[in-house]
Coordinates of C-alpha atoms and ligand atoms in Angstrom, one line a residue:
M34 CA -15.8 -53.6 1.2
N35 CA -18.7 -52.1 -0.8
R36 CA -17.6 -48.9 -2.4
T37 CA -19.6 -46.7 -4.6
V38 CA -18.0 -46.8 -8.1
Y39 CA -18.7 -44.8 -11.2
V40 CA -19.6 -46.5 -14.5
N41 CA -20.6 -44.5 -17.6
G42 CA -22.4 -41.7 -15.8
Q43 CA -23.9 -43.8 -13.0
F44 CA -22.8 -44.1 -9.4
V45 CA -23.4 -47.7 -8.4
S46 CA -22.4 -50.1 -5.7
E47 CA -19.2 -52.0 -6.7
S48 CA -21.0 -55.3 -6.6
D49 CA -23.5 -54.0 -9.2
A50 CA -21.0 -52.5 -11.6
R51 CA -21.0 -54.2 -15.1
I52 CA -18.7 -53.9 -18.1
S53 CA -19.2 -55.9 -21.3
I54 CA -16.9 -58.9 -22.0
F55 CA -16.5 -57.3 -25.5
D56 CA -15.0 -54.1 -24.0
R57 CA -11.8 -53.3 -25.9
G58 CA -10.1 -52.4 -22.7
F59 CA -10.5 -56.1 -21.6
L60 CA -9.8 -57.7 -25.0
F61 CA -7.0 -55.4 -26.4
G62 CA -5.8 -53.3 -23.4
D63 CA -7.3 -50.5 -25.6
G64 CA -7.7 -48.0 -22.8
V65 CA -6.0 -45.2 -20.9
Y66 CA -6.1 -44.4 -17.2
E67 CA -5.1 -41.9 -14.5
V68 CA -4.4 -42.1 -10.8
S69 CA -4.9 -39.0 -8.7
A70 CA -4.0 -38.7 -5.1
V71 CA -6.6 -37.6 -2.5
L72 CA -5.4 -35.7 0.5
D73 CA -7.7 -34.2 3.1
G74 CA -10.6 -35.2 0.8
G75 CA -9.2 -33.1 -2.0
L76 CA -7.7 -34.0 -5.4
V77 CA -4.0 -33.5 -5.8
D78 CA -2.5 -32.2 -9.1
N79 CA -5.7 -33.2 -10.8
T80 CA -5.7 -30.6 -13.5
A81 CA -2.4 -31.9 -14.7
H82 CA -3.6 -35.5 -14.5
L83 CA -6.6 -34.7 -16.6
A84 CA -4.4 -32.8 -19.2
R85 CA -2.3 -35.9 -19.5
L86 CA -5.5 -38.0 -19.8
E87 CA -6.5 -35.8 -22.7
R88 CA -3.1 -36.2 -24.3
S89 CA -3.1 -40.0 -23.9
L90 CA -6.6 -40.1 -25.5
G91 CA -5.4 -38.0 -28.4
E92 CA -2.3 -40.1 -29.0
L93 CA -4.6 -43.1 -29.4
G94 CA -7.3 -41.3 -31.5
M95 CA -9.8 -42.1 -28.8
D96 CA -12.9 -40.1 -27.8
S97 CA -13.7 -39.2 -24.3
P98 CA -17.3 -40.0 -23.3
A99 CA -17.3 -36.9 -21.0
T100 CA -15.6 -33.5 -20.8
L101 CA -12.7 -33.0 -18.4
E102 CA -15.0 -30.8 -16.3
D103 CA -17.6 -33.6 -16.1
I104 CA -14.9 -36.1 -15.2
E105 CA -13.6 -33.9 -12.4
R106 CA -17.1 -33.3 -11.1
A107 CA -17.6 -37.1 -11.0
Q108 CA -14.2 -37.7 -9.3
K109 CA -15.1 -35.2 -6.6
E110 CA -18.6 -36.7 -6.2
L111 CA -17.1 -40.2 -5.9
V112 CA -14.6 -39.1 -3.2
A113 CA -17.5 -37.5 -1.3
R114 CA -19.8 -40.5 -1.6
N115 CA -17.1 -42.8 -0.4
D116 CA -16.1 -40.4 2.4
L117 CA -12.5 -40.7 1.3
D118 CA -10.1 -38.6 3.2
E119 CA -6.7 -40.0 1.9
G120 CA -6.1 -42.4 -0.9
I121 CA -6.5 -42.4 -4.7
V122 CA -9.1 -42.0 -7.4
Y123 CA -8.5 -44.3 -10.4
L124 CA -10.2 -43.5 -13.7
Q125 CA -10.1 -45.4 -16.9
I126 CA -11.4 -44.7 -20.4
T127 CA -11.5 -47.5 -23.0
R128 CA -12.6 -47.6 -26.6
G129 CA -15.6 -49.5 -25.3
P130 CA -17.4 -52.6 -26.4
A131 CA -17.3 -53.8 -30.0
D132 CA -17.3 -57.2 -31.8
R133 CA -13.7 -58.5 -31.6
D134 CA -11.6 -56.9 -34.4
F135 CA -8.1 -55.5 -34.4
A136 CA -9.3 -52.4 -36.3
Y137 CA -11.0 -49.7 -34.2
P138 CA -14.8 -49.7 -34.3
A139 CA -16.3 -47.2 -36.7
E140 CA -18.6 -45.9 -34.0
P141 CA -16.9 -46.4 -30.7
K142 CA -18.9 -46.1 -27.5
P143 CA -16.1 -45.4 -25.0
T144 CA -16.3 -46.8 -21.4
L145 CA -15.5 -44.5 -18.4
V146 CA -15.1 -46.1 -15.0
M147 CA -13.8 -44.7 -11.7
F148 CA -13.2 -46.0 -8.3
T149 CA -11.5 -44.9 -5.1
Q150 CA -8.9 -46.7 -2.9
K151 CA -8.2 -45.8 0.7
K152 CA -4.5 -45.6 1.3
A153 CA -2.2 -43.8 3.9
L154 CA -0.1 -41.6 1.6
V155 CA 1.5 -39.3 4.1
D156 CA 2.1 -41.7 7.0
N157 CA 3.9 -44.3 5.0
A158 CA 6.3 -46.5 6.9
L159 CA 8.4 -46.9 3.7
A160 CA 9.1 -43.2 3.8
E161 CA 11.1 -43.8 7.0
R162 CA 12.6 -47.1 6.1
G163 CA 13.2 -46.4 2.4
I164 CA 12.6 -49.1 -0.3
A165 CA 14.9 -51.7 -2.0
I166 CA 14.9 -51.8 -5.7
V167 CA 16.0 -54.5 -8.1
T168 CA 16.8 -53.7 -11.7
V169 CA 15.1 -55.7 -14.5
P170 CA 15.3 -55.5 -18.3
E171 CA 12.9 -53.0 -19.9
Q172 CA 10.3 -55.1 -21.7
R173 CA 7.5 -52.6 -22.3
W174 CA 6.4 -51.2 -25.7
R175 CA 7.9 -48.0 -27.1
R176 CA 5.1 -45.6 -26.3
R177 CA 5.5 -45.4 -22.5
D178 CA 4.5 -41.7 -22.6
I179 CA 0.9 -42.9 -23.2
K180 CA -0.7 -44.0 -19.9
T181 CA -2.3 -47.1 -21.2
V182 CA -3.8 -50.0 -19.2
G183 CA -1.4 -52.4 -20.9
L184 CA 0.5 -52.9 -17.7
L185 CA 1.6 -56.6 -17.9
A186 CA 5.4 -55.9 -18.3
A187 CA 5.2 -53.4 -15.4
S188 CA 3.3 -55.9 -13.3
M189 CA 5.9 -58.7 -14.1
A190 CA 8.7 -56.3 -13.1
K191 CA 7.0 -55.5 -9.7
Q192 CA 6.4 -59.2 -9.0
A193 CA 10.0 -60.0 -9.9
A194 CA 11.0 -57.4 -7.3
L195 CA 8.8 -58.9 -4.6
D196 CA 10.0 -62.4 -5.5
A197 CA 13.6 -61.2 -5.0
G198 CA 12.7 -59.8 -1.5
A199 CA 12.8 -56.2 -2.7
D200 CA 10.0 -53.6 -2.9
D201 CA 10.0 -52.4 -6.5
A202 CA 11.8 -52.6 -9.8
W203 CA 13.6 -50.1 -12.0
M204 CA 13.6 -51.0 -15.7
V205 CA 16.8 -50.8 -17.7
E206 CA 17.3 -50.3 -21.4
D207 CA 20.8 -50.0 -23.0
D208 CA 22.3 -49.7 -19.5
F209 CA 20.2 -46.7 -18.6
V210 CA 17.3 -46.7 -16.1
T211 CA 14.1 -45.8 -17.8
E212 CA 11.7 -45.6 -14.8
G213 CA 10.1 -47.7 -12.0
S214 CA 7.4 -50.2 -12.5
S215 CA 4.8 -47.5 -11.7
N216 CA 6.9 -44.4 -10.8
N217 CA 9.7 -42.2 -12.0
A218 CA 13.3 -42.9 -10.9
W219 CA 15.6 -40.3 -9.5
I220 CA 19.1 -40.0 -8.0
V221 CA 21.0 -37.3 -6.1
T222 CA 24.7 -37.0 -7.0
G223 CA 27.5 -36.6 -4.5
D224 CA 27.4 -32.9 -5.4
G225 CA 23.7 -32.6 -4.5
V226 CA 22.4 -32.5 -8.1
V227 CA 19.0 -34.0 -8.4
V228 CA 18.8 -36.1 -11.6
T229 CA 15.8 -37.7 -13.4
R230 CA 15.4 -39.0 -16.9
N231 CA 14.6 -36.4 -19.6
L232 CA 11.1 -36.7 -21.2
G233 CA 10.6 -38.7 -24.3
S234 CA 8.6 -41.8 -25.4
E235 CA 10.8 -44.0 -23.1
I236 CA 9.0 -42.9 -19.9
L237 CA 5.7 -41.7 -18.6
H238 CA 5.7 -38.0 -18.1
G239 CA 5.0 -38.2 -14.4
I240 CA 2.9 -35.4 -12.9
T241 CA 4.6 -35.8 -9.5
R242 CA 7.9 -35.7 -11.4
A243 CA 6.9 -32.3 -13.0
V244 CA 5.7 -30.8 -9.7
V245 CA 8.8 -32.0 -7.8
L246 CA 11.1 -30.5 -10.5
Q247 CA 9.2 -27.2 -10.3
L248 CA 9.3 -27.1 -6.5
A249 CA 13.1 -28.0 -6.5
R250 CA 13.7 -25.2 -9.1
E251 CA 11.9 -22.7 -7.0
R252 CA 14.2 -23.6 -4.1
Q253 CA 17.4 -23.3 -6.2
I254 CA 18.1 -27.0 -5.9
A255 CA 20.3 -28.1 -8.8
I256 CA 18.5 -30.3 -11.3
E257 CA 19.6 -32.3 -14.4
E258 CA 17.1 -34.0 -16.6
R259 CA 19.1 -36.8 -18.2
A260 CA 19.4 -40.6 -18.3
F261 CA 21.6 -42.3 -15.7
T262 CA 23.0 -45.8 -15.6
V263 CA 22.5 -48.5 -12.9
E264 CA 26.1 -48.1 -11.9
E265 CA 25.7 -44.3 -11.4
A266 CA 22.5 -45.0 -9.3
K267 CA 24.3 -47.5 -7.1
S268 CA 27.1 -45.0 -6.3
A269 CA 24.7 -42.0 -5.9
A270 CA 24.4 -40.2 -2.6
E271 CA 20.6 -40.7 -2.6
A272 CA 17.9 -42.1 -4.8
F273 CA 14.1 -41.9 -4.7
I274 CA 10.9 -42.5 -6.7
T275 CA 7.9 -40.3 -7.4
S276 CA 4.3 -41.1 -8.3
A277 CA 0.8 -40.0 -7.4
S278 CA 0.5 -42.9 -4.9
T279 CA 3.9 -42.7 -3.3
F280 CA 4.7 -39.0 -3.6
V281 CA 8.5 -38.8 -3.0
L282 CA 9.7 -42.2 -1.6
P283 CA 13.4 -42.9 -0.7
V284 CA 15.3 -45.7 -2.3
V285 CA 18.0 -47.1 0.0
G286 CA 19.1 -50.2 -1.9
I287 CA 19.6 -51.2 -5.6
D288 CA 20.3 -54.8 -6.5
G289 CA 21.5 -55.6 -3.0
E290 CA 23.9 -52.6 -2.7
T291 CA 23.2 -49.8 -0.3
V292 CA 22.6 -46.3 -1.7
G293 CA 24.5 -43.7 0.3
D294 CA 24.5 -44.8 4.0
G295 CA 21.4 -47.0 3.4
T296 CA 19.0 -44.6 5.0
P297 CA 16.7 -42.0 3.4
G298 CA 18.9 -39.0 2.4
P299 CA 18.4 -35.4 3.4
I300 CA 17.5 -34.0 0.0
T301 CA 15.0 -36.8 -0.6
R302 CA 13.4 -36.1 2.8
R303 CA 13.2 -32.4 2.1
L304 CA 11.6 -33.0 -1.3
R305 CA 9.0 -35.3 0.3
E306 CA 8.2 -32.7 2.9
I307 CA 8.0 -29.9 0.3
Y308 CA 5.8 -32.0 -2.0
I309 CA 3.4 -33.0 0.7
E310 CA 3.1 -29.4 1.9
S311 CA 2.3 -28.2 -1.7
A312 CA -0.1 -31.1 -2.3
R313 CA -2.0 -30.3 0.9
A314 CA -2.1 -26.6 0.0
G315 CA -3.5 -27.4 -3.5
A316 CA -5.8 -30.3 -2.7
D317 CA -9.0 -29.5 -4.6
R318 CA -12.4 -30.4 -3.0
Ligands
PDD469 N1 1.6 -44.9 -11.9 N2 5.9 -44.1 -14.5 C1 5.0 -45.0 -14.6 C2 5.3 -46.2 -15.5 C3 3.8 -45.0 -13.9 O1 2.9 -46.0 -14.0 C4 3.5 -43.9 -13.1 C5 2.3 -43.7 -12.3 C6 4.5 -42.9 -13.0 C7 4.4 -41.6 -12.1 O2 3.4 -40.7 -12.7 P1 2.6 -39.8 -11.8 O3 3.5 -39.0 -11.0 O4 1.8 -39.0 -12.7 O5 1.7 -40.6 -10.9 C8 5.7 -43.0 -13.7 C9 0.4 -44.8 -11.2 C10 0.5 -44.2 -9.8 C11 -0.2 -46.2 -11.2 O6 -0.2 -46.8 -12.2 O7 -0.8 -46.6 -10.2

């Protein structure tokens, strides 16, 4: 594979891309990122992703090396140069290279990189089969609302799930599910109420989460934004996850117990359909 990637204003071949070993993203995890889906060659929910990027930067007192308009222009150019029809665009901003010091550099030179990944988002076999989840203790820091590149605890959770023969992990704090390793967690109660954790610093404020809530509200589907326990999730009628790279994906097992009848539930299926329809309609070229 030799994609064209973006590094600090330049489009270069991935084998020619260079970042300093002193980059604070590399040394301190001092960086933020966004993942936007690409459908039919267009960016999905990207305005909201860039608004969250701006918020993450603000929470860390970090400057952006480019305006959001410039960033979006570069994302689109990258999608076009790589002839990407379906997949994701990853973008990352770090506080840039500086001699190693815990304190922020006085004059930071932030780094901006972007790359694309081809991925079948709509025709995903897991949407038909549903995924199996294991629960793991929450081990991340306390500002999970900031989309930082400090992803080791999430990566450990995902690996623990794969090692256990499952597909992904939900993280649990004080008996309550926070979220998935890289997605928001949802259940549907026996009464057909769609439940996902309320916003706060305990979870990432998922863009797909916000869009799915909006679409559900417009269709008079009952919603509750509140925390739920692992026990409640195991006895729920349905469960699913949301993220830019999975859209709405059914969960059919939790810690070896089946959710509902062990197949993707009707409300989950409907929300996936509705989301994909809306994403296609809004895909921005
Ligand atoms: N992850 N929660 C966490 C911890 C995440 O990392 C993500 C996204 C989400 C869902 O957010 P959104 O709907 O805005 O994608 C929730 C991306 C896809 C990733 O790290 O690859």
